[in-house]
Amino acid sequence: MTLLALVAALYALLLGGAGPAFAHAGLSGSDPADGAVLKTGPQYVTLTFTESVSFSDDSLRVLSPKNERVNPRPAQHADGKDATARVELAGKLPQGTYTVAWRVVSADGHPISGAFVFSIGQPSETAAVVATGSPDDTAVARLYGVFRYAAYSGLALLVGAAAFVLVCWPAAGAVRPVRRTLALGWVALTASTVALLLLRGPYEAAGPVTSAFDPAQLGRTVTGRPGAALIARLVLLALAAALLGRWARRPDAAGPGVRGRLTGGLLAAALTVTWAAAEHASAGIQVALAMPVAALHLLAMGVWLGGLVTLLILLRRRASDGREVPASAVGRFSALAFGAVAVLVGTGVYQSWRQVGSWEALSTTSYGKILLVKVAAVILVLWVASFSRRWTARLVHEAAPAAETMTAPATQTLAVPAAAERVRVPQTVGAPPPAARRDLDAASGEPAGDGPGDGTKPPLAEAGAYRRGLRRMVTAEAVLGVVVLVITTVLTGTQPSRAAAERTSAASAAQPQVKVVTVPFDMGTANHQGTVQITLTPGRVGENTVEAVVYTADGGLASVPELRLALTQDELGIGPLDARLTDRKGYWATYDLRLPMPGVWTLNVTVRTTDIDQVTVRDTVRITSVPG
């Protein structure tokens, strides 16, 4: 009961931190906006994401045109909102273009990063340099990925070998190769978990490998959800080591008792939750359902793949004591593997729907394409598994008659009819009687019958052939299973299609929309012709930035003494609204033009080239509503 209470507490610890979100966060907005030109420097820079994020001291940096950091303090959540990150800027900032570089960790444990710029006064050249590569394209990220593969492999070996012992053949727990498989799975999973715990900090912060042993960084890791899941996994592995030690000390080959089987199953389920609580299942839609489904999917994978490896080891071994895995154990594993694969398919269909979201995403996103490869691999595995089940059925069918033939003389007395006693059978001098010959045939495995030309194959020879055929099919199935495991590991590190669509939508909404209108003018005299290019950002209802550049007829920049812009909405009778453009030494601009209604607006552009030469030209622009 103490063990059950401890495992339940670990479940509560991991499940309690899960909340609804979208796997892999995306930047949905910022203040200042990307590309914005401000009159004065802002007091804060605030980023808003599509889901809750966590960050370290260097997660958000604001760099001046000279590549100097201008946010003296680390980022904080704005107004306590978990989906935001805010930094305060230092004092009065000079004019120029500033770069905001950020790297945060989304709710499903994956780091994301990006950068954008804003300007104070007017844009300028900048010396700031930020990383533009993928967050996973670092030495630490690649090393972290290797240990993730090792962790999945260790789990499969540990869970699969234990399931084979607990369900299929308890006596296998006394077989040395099976014990080595259990030990290898435990060591691989424990070592990889320790490595993942140490590398988690530099993986999140894009730090060097040497920072893995930084006590402060390790302290931050263990307080986050991924770190807590790894700590819980180590605790469960310590309990598993104690349980395996008890099994190893059993003097008989009967295997664990009912209590040991229950405890082993509970530990295996709890181990899978440490993955579900810190990866894709912990973020997105239907989290309460997705997490147990993900844990069940992982558990079924371990039972099937690890059990296959264990069966293959037993089929290939030549035991010194002459014992082989009995056909009944093979039959029980066949039924167990069939159930595990059924669970894999069922839970996989749900997870695919949840993470992909649409048929189109299967061919247009990285996650969807990798998922199609996994589906093809699973279909191939099922095809090979069908042959394994056939060989298993034949082996089980032949094993029963063979066993009866071997045990019949010792377990029953054959009644000989009186008529048979009076039949005279001719035979070679010195040859054994027919009954004795039949007994020798059954014991030796030679063809039974009245003569060598009988052509009948003995049960033991049939069983040996079926065992070899089964061994070949299990080998192929195990190899393909490893391929499926590798693809699954790649999927867990890939942004789900549904999240990618949400991120793209959010980025599209956050990206300033620009309306550009080019208005030609002609005053009828030489050197008084050209165009005015007017840019409205974002070109929606509300506050807009307007920038206007005058070009000569040959495309060069033109300097004019005056440029005016007025906007009217003829359909609703609004305007004219004076944009109040000011000369910015090369272009004309205003940063607070407020447009109250959507629709088609008329631009009235007045260009004055000299004290007496001016012209007013018109064009239209469609102003859209603010996205809902």
XYZ file of C-alpha atoms in Angstrom:
628
model
C 0.000 0.000 0.000
C 2.925 2.331 0.671
C 4.208 1.785 -2.871
C 0.737 2.387 -4.296
C 0.414 5.648 -2.370
C 3.842 6.818 -3.564
C 3.060 6.085 -7.200
C -0.320 7.829 -6.869
C 1.450 10.883 -5.448
C 3.821 10.937 -8.415
C 0.834 10.720 -10.771
C -0.772 13.688 -9.039
C 2.460 15.681 -9.180
C 2.816 15.215 -12.927
C -0.830 15.417 -13.919
C -1.562 18.414 -11.736
C 0.597 20.751 -13.800
C -1.068 19.967 -17.090
C -3.417 22.526 -18.540
C -5.021 23.233 -21.887
C -2.707 24.757 -24.457
C -1.475 24.281 -28.008
C 1.572 22.071 -28.438
C 4.605 24.158 -29.419
C 3.915 27.804 -28.609
C 3.915 30.526 -31.238
C 4.373 34.275 -30.982
C 0.933 35.834 -31.374
C 1.844 39.483 -30.795
C 4.348 41.966 -29.448
C 4.451 45.488 -28.145
C 6.130 47.232 -29.936
C 5.102 45.365 -33.073
C 7.615 43.968 -35.510
C 8.815 46.776 -37.773
C 7.103 49.524 -35.790
C 8.592 53.031 -35.809
C 7.965 54.865 -32.522
C 8.231 58.547 -31.711
C 9.759 57.859 -28.298
C 11.325 54.858 -26.694
C 8.961 52.390 -24.942
C 9.241 51.564 -21.259
C 8.667 47.838 -21.804
C 8.881 45.215 -24.534
C 6.096 42.637 -24.171
C 5.662 39.391 -26.080
C 2.441 37.374 -26.168
C 2.358 33.682 -27.087
C -0.345 31.195 -28.039
C 0.228 29.159 -24.861
C 1.970 29.383 -21.516
C 5.752 29.597 -21.690
C 8.670 29.504 -19.279
C 12.005 31.254 -19.631
C 15.419 31.832 -18.102
C 17.316 35.034 -17.318
C 18.541 35.427 -20.913
C 15.332 34.390 -22.645
C 14.492 37.925 -23.800
C 17.201 40.375 -24.914
C 16.743 43.837 -26.424
C 19.826 44.999 -28.366
C 20.622 48.564 -29.422
C 21.897 49.552 -32.894
C 25.402 49.143 -31.437
C 24.581 45.589 -30.252
C 24.428 46.636 -26.597
C 21.860 45.076 -24.291
C 19.353 47.679 -23.089
C 17.196 45.540 -20.735
C 19.107 45.355 -17.443
C 16.728 42.891 -15.763
C 15.474 39.430 -16.844
C 12.039 38.804 -18.295
C 8.907 38.385 -16.203
C 5.327 37.383 -16.992
C 3.253 40.490 -17.746
C 0.503 40.951 -15.156
C 0.955 37.340 -14.045
C -0.138 35.926 -17.416
C 1.754 32.709 -18.230
C 1.514 33.279 -21.995
C 3.509 36.534 -21.883
C 7.099 37.687 -21.409
C 8.040 41.283 -20.572
C 11.282 43.172 -19.990
C 11.797 46.732 -18.804
C 14.104 48.932 -20.874
C 16.803 51.211 -19.525
C 16.190 54.974 -19.328
C 16.132 57.142 -22.427
C 17.104 55.273 -25.554
C 18.726 56.930 -28.595
C 17.109 56.831 -32.010
C 17.676 53.869 -34.290
C 16.636 50.264 -34.887
C 16.487 47.864 -31.920
C 16.516 44.061 -32.115
C 14.469 41.846 -29.797
C 15.824 38.280 -29.559
C 13.827 35.707 -27.580
C 13.956 31.997 -26.673
C 11.296 30.431 -24.464
C 10.071 26.920 -23.613
C 6.516 25.987 -24.614
C 4.140 24.007 -22.427
C 5.072 20.704 -24.109
C 8.738 21.167 -23.169
C 10.122 22.221 -26.558
C 12.170 25.435 -26.883
C 11.195 27.969 -29.542
C 13.013 31.152 -30.552
C 12.809 34.145 -32.838
C 13.652 37.820 -33.291
C 12.106 41.037 -34.573
C 12.980 44.740 -34.772
C 11.436 48.077 -33.972
C 12.762 51.593 -34.409
C 12.755 54.771 -32.352
C 12.573 58.008 -34.357
C 13.592 56.451 -37.654
C 15.109 53.160 -38.859
C 18.872 52.819 -38.900
C 21.635 50.316 -39.534
C 22.212 47.862 -36.681
C 25.184 45.800 -35.552
C 23.041 43.359 -33.573
C 23.523 39.721 -34.560
C 21.106 37.007 -33.443
C 20.951 33.293 -34.130
C 18.613 32.438 -36.991
C 18.881 28.638 -36.979
C 16.490 26.098 -35.530
C 16.481 25.664 -31.719
C 17.272 21.983 -32.326
C 20.309 22.722 -34.494
C 22.831 22.893 -31.654
C 25.317 20.423 -30.180
C 23.312 20.169 -26.962
C 20.043 19.625 -28.861
C 21.560 16.833 -30.939
C 22.994 15.172 -27.832
C 19.662 15.585 -26.086
C 17.986 13.833 -29.018
C 20.375 10.872 -28.787
C 19.528 10.310 -25.127
C 15.811 10.566 -25.910
C 16.257 7.632 -28.304
C 18.154 5.744 -25.598
C 15.387 6.410 -23.071
C 12.663 5.048 -25.358
C 14.791 1.975 -26.131
C 15.479 1.332 -22.451
C 11.783 1.627 -21.621
C 10.856 -0.856 -24.353
C 13.405 -3.432 -23.167
C 12.496 -3.053 -19.491
C 8.718 -3.096 -19.926
C 8.674 -5.750 -22.664
C 10.961 -8.216 -20.881
C 9.063 -7.743 -17.616
C 5.719 -8.277 -19.378
C 6.998 -11.497 -20.948
C 8.044 -12.824 -17.545
C 4.881 -11.687 -15.774
C 2.346 -12.844 -18.375
C 3.849 -15.360 -20.760
C 6.485 -17.477 -19.009
C 7.291 -16.794 -15.332
C 10.171 -19.274 -15.487
C 11.911 -16.935 -17.966
C 12.828 -14.756 -15.002
C 15.386 -17.403 -14.058
C 16.939 -17.459 -17.554
C 20.181 -15.495 -17.652
C 19.692 -13.779 -21.062
C 16.279 -12.509 -19.950
C 17.745 -11.167 -16.714
C 20.451 -9.435 -18.742
C 17.773 -7.890 -20.958
C 15.933 -6.546 -17.905
C 19.174 -5.152 -16.484
C 20.161 -3.583 -19.826
C 16.777 -1.890 -20.159
C 16.951 -0.523 -16.613
C 20.535 0.750 -17.018
C 19.808 2.360 -20.414
C 16.693 4.105 -19.128
C 18.322 5.264 -15.893
C 21.520 6.542 -17.532
C 19.634 8.363 -20.298
C 17.256 9.947 -17.760
C 20.182 11.299 -15.733
C 21.759 12.661 -18.922
C 18.484 14.288 -19.997
C 18.122 15.906 -16.586
C 21.629 17.398 -16.801
C 21.232 18.537 -20.416
C 17.755 19.988 -19.949
C 19.047 23.377 -18.776
C 21.466 24.049 -21.653
C 18.898 22.592 -24.085
C 16.313 25.168 -23.016
C 18.761 28.089 -22.884
C 20.916 27.140 -25.919
C 23.940 26.976 -23.624
C 27.160 24.969 -24.027
C 27.440 21.334 -22.950
C 29.735 22.347 -20.086
C 26.902 24.272 -18.446
C 25.081 20.984 -17.753
C 26.742 20.828 -14.335
C 25.858 24.398 -13.350
C 24.039 24.061 -9.973
C 21.899 27.163 -10.558
C 20.771 25.941 -13.952
C 20.072 22.468 -12.593
C 18.003 24.029 -9.839
C 15.845 25.825 -12.408
C 15.454 22.587 -14.352
C 14.046 20.531 -11.482
C 11.402 23.191 -10.732
C 9.927 23.002 -14.248
C 7.506 20.354 -15.488
C 10.024 18.462 -17.713
C 12.546 18.389 -14.868
C 9.926 17.204 -12.370
C 8.930 14.420 -14.779
C 12.555 13.273 -15.066
C 12.980 13.303 -11.274
C 9.781 11.255 -10.905
C 11.122 8.796 -13.486
C 14.308 8.307 -11.481
C 12.277 7.649 -8.325
C 10.204 5.049 -10.168
C 13.359 3.436 -11.559
C 14.745 3.141 -8.023
C 11.575 1.290 -7.020
C 11.873 -0.868 -10.137
C 15.461 -1.761 -9.206
C 14.306 -2.928 -5.777
C 11.554 -5.020 -7.359
C 13.945 -6.592 -9.893
C 16.331 -7.407 -7.049
C 13.571 -9.270 -5.219
C 12.732 -11.243 -8.357
C 16.397 -12.156 -8.862
C 16.674 -13.548 -5.312
C 13.799 -15.993 -5.763
C 15.199 -19.530 -5.379
C 12.682 -21.123 -7.764
C 11.702 -20.470 -11.346
C 8.045 -19.816 -10.619
C 8.483 -16.101 -11.239
C 6.891 -13.198 -9.341
C 3.701 -13.753 -7.424
C 0.411 -11.936 -7.873
C 1.542 -9.017 -5.737
C 4.795 -8.712 -7.682
C 2.935 -8.745 -10.993
C 0.561 -6.015 -9.836
C 3.432 -3.886 -8.581
C 5.377 -4.359 -11.809
C 2.403 -3.370 -13.940
C 1.779 -0.291 -11.832
C 5.400 0.822 -12.085
C 5.400 0.337 -15.860
C 2.263 2.474 -16.218
C 3.707 5.168 -13.969
C 6.919 5.291 -16.013
C 4.981 6.022 -19.199
C 3.185 8.916 -17.497
C 6.531 10.680 -17.018
C 6.641 11.031 -20.821
C 2.993 11.953 -21.300
C 3.170 14.665 -18.629
C 6.021 16.551 -20.298
C 5.539 16.189 -24.060
C 2.863 16.688 -26.730
C 0.049 15.107 -24.714
C 0.428 17.727 -21.974
C -0.448 20.563 -24.361
C -3.196 20.934 -26.900
C -6.848 20.015 -27.002
C -8.411 17.383 -24.704
C -5.397 17.185 -22.388
C -7.308 15.171 -19.761
C -7.923 12.435 -22.342
C -4.710 12.816 -24.332
C -2.353 12.135 -21.429
C -3.700 8.685 -20.430
C -4.019 7.761 -24.117
C -0.380 8.728 -24.722
C 0.724 6.727 -21.667
C -1.249 3.702 -22.863
C 0.261 4.061 -26.343
C 3.774 4.079 -24.912
C 3.030 1.152 -22.598
C 1.674 -0.934 -25.482
C 4.755 -0.084 -27.536
C 7.040 -1.343 -24.755
C 5.052 -4.561 -24.224
C 5.040 -5.362 -27.941
C 8.555 -4.329 -29.008
C 10.390 -5.300 -25.819
C 8.452 -8.562 -25.672
C 9.467 -9.316 -29.271
C 13.133 -8.800 -28.413
C 12.776 -11.085 -25.376
C 11.064 -13.799 -27.416
C 13.731 -13.543 -30.094
C 16.464 -13.975 -27.479
C 14.747 -17.077 -26.097
C 14.180 -18.563 -29.548
C 17.829 -18.135 -30.533
C 19.417 -19.381 -27.335
C 20.726 -22.867 -26.782
C 20.194 -23.381 -23.075
C 22.833 -25.421 -21.257
C 20.086 -27.198 -19.333
C 18.242 -28.066 -22.535
C 15.218 -25.886 -21.743
C 13.551 -23.980 -24.539
C 10.725 -21.490 -24.428
C 7.592 -23.656 -24.434
C 5.063 -23.368 -27.227
C 2.405 -22.391 -24.701
C 4.485 -19.331 -23.718
C 4.862 -18.395 -27.385
C 1.103 -18.694 -27.798
C 0.461 -16.473 -24.771
C 2.855 -13.840 -26.095
C 1.164 -13.970 -29.497
C -2.147 -13.117 -27.834
C -0.480 -10.417 -25.694
C 1.273 -8.869 -28.712
C -1.978 -8.876 -30.690
C -3.689 -6.945 -27.884
C -0.767 -4.510 -27.599
C -0.802 -3.812 -31.348
C -4.566 -3.269 -31.227
C -4.044 -0.710 -28.448
C -1.241 0.913 -30.466
C -3.475 1.295 -33.498
C -6.438 2.627 -31.513
C -4.478 5.147 -29.475
C -2.417 6.070 -32.542
C -5.516 6.961 -34.532
C -6.704 9.279 -31.762
C -3.299 10.912 -31.369
C -3.009 11.397 -35.121
C -6.383 13.133 -35.290
C -5.495 15.296 -32.303
C -2.088 16.353 -33.571
C -2.769 16.611 -37.330
C -6.218 18.182 -37.390
C -6.938 17.879 -41.137
C -6.334 15.602 -44.123
C -4.490 18.391 -45.916
C -1.945 18.653 -43.093
C -0.797 15.083 -43.786
C 0.875 16.244 -46.996
C 1.682 19.879 -46.190
C 3.400 19.684 -42.783
C 6.525 17.920 -41.559
C 4.567 16.171 -38.813
C 2.000 14.864 -41.293
C 4.650 13.528 -43.691
C 6.553 11.752 -40.912
C 3.264 10.335 -39.641
C 2.543 8.873 -43.092
C 5.942 7.171 -43.026
C 5.113 5.739 -39.594
C 1.738 4.467 -40.820
C 3.439 2.711 -43.742
C 5.966 1.138 -41.366
C 3.208 -0.025 -39.017
C 1.293 -1.613 -41.912
C 4.464 -3.469 -42.909
C 4.930 -4.629 -39.317
C 1.344 -5.914 -39.180
C 1.903 -7.812 -42.415
C 5.038 -9.505 -41.025
C 3.261 -10.127 -37.710
C 0.535 -12.061 -39.538
C 3.174 -14.591 -40.599
C 4.510 -14.764 -37.048
C 1.019 -15.616 -35.798
C 0.726 -18.394 -38.395
C 4.030 -19.934 -37.333
C 2.965 -19.617 -33.700
C -0.345 -21.384 -34.375
C 1.467 -24.244 -36.131
C 4.001 -24.549 -33.334
C 1.324 -24.674 -30.651
C -0.696 -27.173 -32.709
C 2.275 -29.520 -33.179
C 3.570 -29.156 -29.629
C 0.543 -30.816 -28.029
C 0.697 -34.117 -30.026
C 4.472 -34.232 -29.599
C 4.134 -33.860 -25.851
C 1.463 -36.576 -25.730
C 3.636 -38.934 -27.770
C 6.583 -38.387 -25.459
C 4.581 -38.917 -22.277
C 2.163 -41.693 -23.332
C 4.303 -44.730 -22.218
C 4.768 -43.245 -18.777
C 1.205 -42.150 -18.173
C -1.096 -44.782 -19.578
C -1.399 -48.508 -20.172
C -2.312 -49.564 -23.673
C -4.866 -52.414 -23.913
C -4.019 -54.985 -26.571
C -7.010 -56.803 -28.136
C -6.996 -60.554 -27.716
C -7.255 -61.034 -31.468
C -4.107 -59.061 -31.966
C -2.192 -61.393 -29.705
C -2.794 -64.317 -32.124
C -1.543 -62.455 -35.246
C 1.833 -63.676 -36.481
C 4.085 -60.844 -37.685
C 7.164 -61.805 -39.692
C 10.324 -59.869 -38.777
C 14.071 -59.961 -39.151
C 15.989 -62.007 -36.651
C 17.322 -59.745 -33.882
C 14.996 -56.859 -34.749
C 12.888 -55.348 -31.936
C 9.170 -56.083 -31.908
C 6.883 -53.513 -33.654
C 5.636 -51.962 -30.412
C 9.162 -51.403 -29.187
C 10.122 -49.956 -32.566
C 7.283 -47.440 -32.394
C 8.482 -46.373 -28.947
C 12.014 -45.871 -30.285
C 10.706 -43.853 -33.227
C 8.775 -41.527 -30.933
C 11.748 -41.027 -28.610
C 14.366 -40.519 -31.327
C 12.357 -38.255 -33.641
C 12.947 -40.521 -36.652
C 10.084 -41.025 -39.134
C 7.415 -43.232 -37.633
C 5.763 -46.033 -39.592
C 6.306 -49.547 -40.769
C 9.178 -48.702 -43.089
C 11.604 -45.954 -44.190
C 9.517 -45.140 -47.210
C 6.587 -44.010 -45.096
C 7.375 -40.295 -45.662
C 5.757 -39.129 -42.441
C 7.560 -36.278 -40.603
C 7.770 -36.674 -36.789
C 6.143 -34.090 -34.484
C 9.493 -33.007 -32.992
C 10.944 -32.309 -36.438
C 7.806 -30.358 -37.371
C 8.085 -28.309 -34.172
C 11.745 -27.548 -34.911
C 10.901 -26.318 -38.409
C 8.077 -24.149 -37.093
C 10.367 -22.759 -34.403
C 12.945 -21.736 -37.002
C 10.293 -20.132 -39.172
C 8.919 -18.254 -36.192
C 12.421 -17.083 -35.289
C 12.915 -15.572 -38.744
C 9.569 -13.767 -38.653
C 10.109 -12.466 -35.128
C 13.522 -11.135 -36.185
C 11.986 -9.239 -39.089
C 9.156 -7.958 -36.899
C 11.586 -6.763 -34.208
C 13.746 -4.913 -36.760
C 10.706 -3.170 -38.198
C 9.542 -2.413 -34.662
C 12.814 -0.606 -33.985
C 12.226 1.444 -37.154
C 8.762 2.386 -35.880
C 10.297 3.360 -32.524
C 12.819 5.645 -34.247
C 10.064 7.313 -36.283
C 7.976 7.743 -33.121
C 10.887 9.453 -31.367
C 11.280 11.829 -34.319
C 7.551 12.614 -34.165
C 7.719 13.540 -30.473
C 10.290 16.208 -31.345
C 8.371 17.580 -34.338
C 5.828 20.360 -34.142
C 2.332 18.841 -34.556
C 0.386 19.914 -37.629
C -2.492 21.384 -35.620
C -0.033 23.463 -33.588
C 1.782 24.553 -36.736
C -1.508 25.803 -38.180
C -2.294 27.676 -34.959
C 1.184 29.172 -34.916
C 0.946 30.253 -38.546
C -2.438 31.804 -37.913
C -1.155 33.622 -34.847
C 1.944 34.822 -36.662
C -0.198 36.040 -39.537
C -2.381 37.977 -37.128
C 0.671 39.388 -35.362
C 2.434 40.354 -38.569
C 1.617 43.959 -39.507
C -0.445 44.039 -42.693
C 0.706 46.706 -45.107
C -1.347 48.549 -47.709
C 0.761 50.258 -50.386
C -0.730 52.704 -52.886
C 1.270 54.385 -55.660
C -0.286 57.632 -56.955
C 1.178 59.301 -60.104
C 1.145 63.093 -60.508
C 1.861 65.368 -63.453
C 1.898 69.165 -63.317
C 2.266 69.516 -67.067
C 5.797 70.884 -67.041
C 9.235 69.313 -67.175
C 10.712 68.053 -63.903
C 7.295 68.225 -62.247
C 6.192 64.676 -62.805
C 6.527 61.599 -60.635
C 4.764 59.315 -58.179
C 3.924 59.281 -54.495
C 4.165 55.889 -52.737
C 1.942 55.775 -49.649
C 2.266 52.917 -47.121
C -0.373 52.346 -44.440
C 0.460 49.952 -41.615
C -1.457 47.824 -40.709
C -4.137 49.157 -43.052
C -6.944 48.272 -40.662
C -9.498 50.079 -38.562
C -7.815 51.884 -35.690
C -4.427 53.514 -35.393
C -2.219 53.399 -38.478
C 1.269 54.471 -39.453
C 1.520 56.358 -42.752
C 4.771 56.795 -44.676
C 4.957 58.612 -48.024
C 7.896 58.781 -50.433
C 8.001 61.021 -53.531
C 9.796 59.677 -56.615
C 10.811 61.474 -59.809
C 9.678 60.291 -63.230
C 12.888 58.268 -63.656
C 12.489 56.538 -60.256
C 14.857 58.654 -58.179
C 13.983 60.145 -54.792
C 12.475 63.615 -54.983
C 12.498 66.321 -52.335
C 9.353 68.461 -52.197
C 8.610 71.409 -49.894
C 5.152 70.157 -48.983
C 3.103 66.952 -49.094
C -0.425 66.671 -47.699
C -2.739 63.669 -47.351
C -6.445 63.688 -46.517
C -8.714 60.630 -46.392
C -12.488 60.502 -46.976
C -15.064 57.727 -46.773
C -17.602 58.879 -49.337
C -20.129 56.105 -48.736
C -20.483 56.964 -45.038
C -19.755 60.680 -45.419
C -16.664 60.612 -43.189
C -13.828 63.076 -43.697
C -11.725 64.566 -44.903
C -9.275 63.369 -42.199
C -5.964 65.202 -42.351
C -3.067 62.769 -41.904
C -0.773 65.640 -40.779
C 2.330 64.331 -42.551
C 5.659 65.709 -41.356
C 8.953 65.838 -43.221
C 11.334 63.124 -41.960
C 14.275 64.171 -44.179
C 13.760 61.842 -47.111
C 10.190 60.732 -46.532
C 6.976 62.059 -45.001
C 5.248 60.244 -42.155
C 2.674 60.208 -39.375
C 2.260 57.566 -36.675
C -1.177 58.211 -35.214
C -3.685 58.316 -38.059
C -6.884 56.755 -36.717
C -9.408 55.354 -39.190
C -12.806 54.690 -37.588
C -14.550 52.455 -40.152
C -13.693 49.756 -42.710
C -14.413 50.153 -46.400
C -13.035 51.986 -49.417
C -11.320 55.270 -48.506
C -10.270 57.953 -50.962
C -6.713 59.289 -50.670
C -6.406 62.986 -51.595
C -2.687 63.654 -52.123
C -1.470 67.234 -52.580
C 2.093 67.620 -53.903
C 3.766 71.050 -53.998
C 7.045 71.206 -55.890
C 7.626 74.984 -55.784
C 6.054 78.011 -54.147
C 3.507 78.235 -56.950
C 3.383 74.686 -58.422
C 1.205 72.098 -56.776
C -1.283 69.392 -57.776
C -3.844 67.225 -55.999
C -4.301 63.608 -57.150
C -6.589 60.877 -55.888
C -6.655 57.106 -55.428
C -8.455 54.625 -53.206
C -7.470 52.036 -50.591
C -9.572 49.393 -48.845
C -9.339 49.463 -45.047
C -10.187 46.166 -43.355
C -11.699 45.353 -39.976
C -9.625 44.258 -37.001
C -9.433 40.412 -36.991
C -11.896 38.950 -34.506
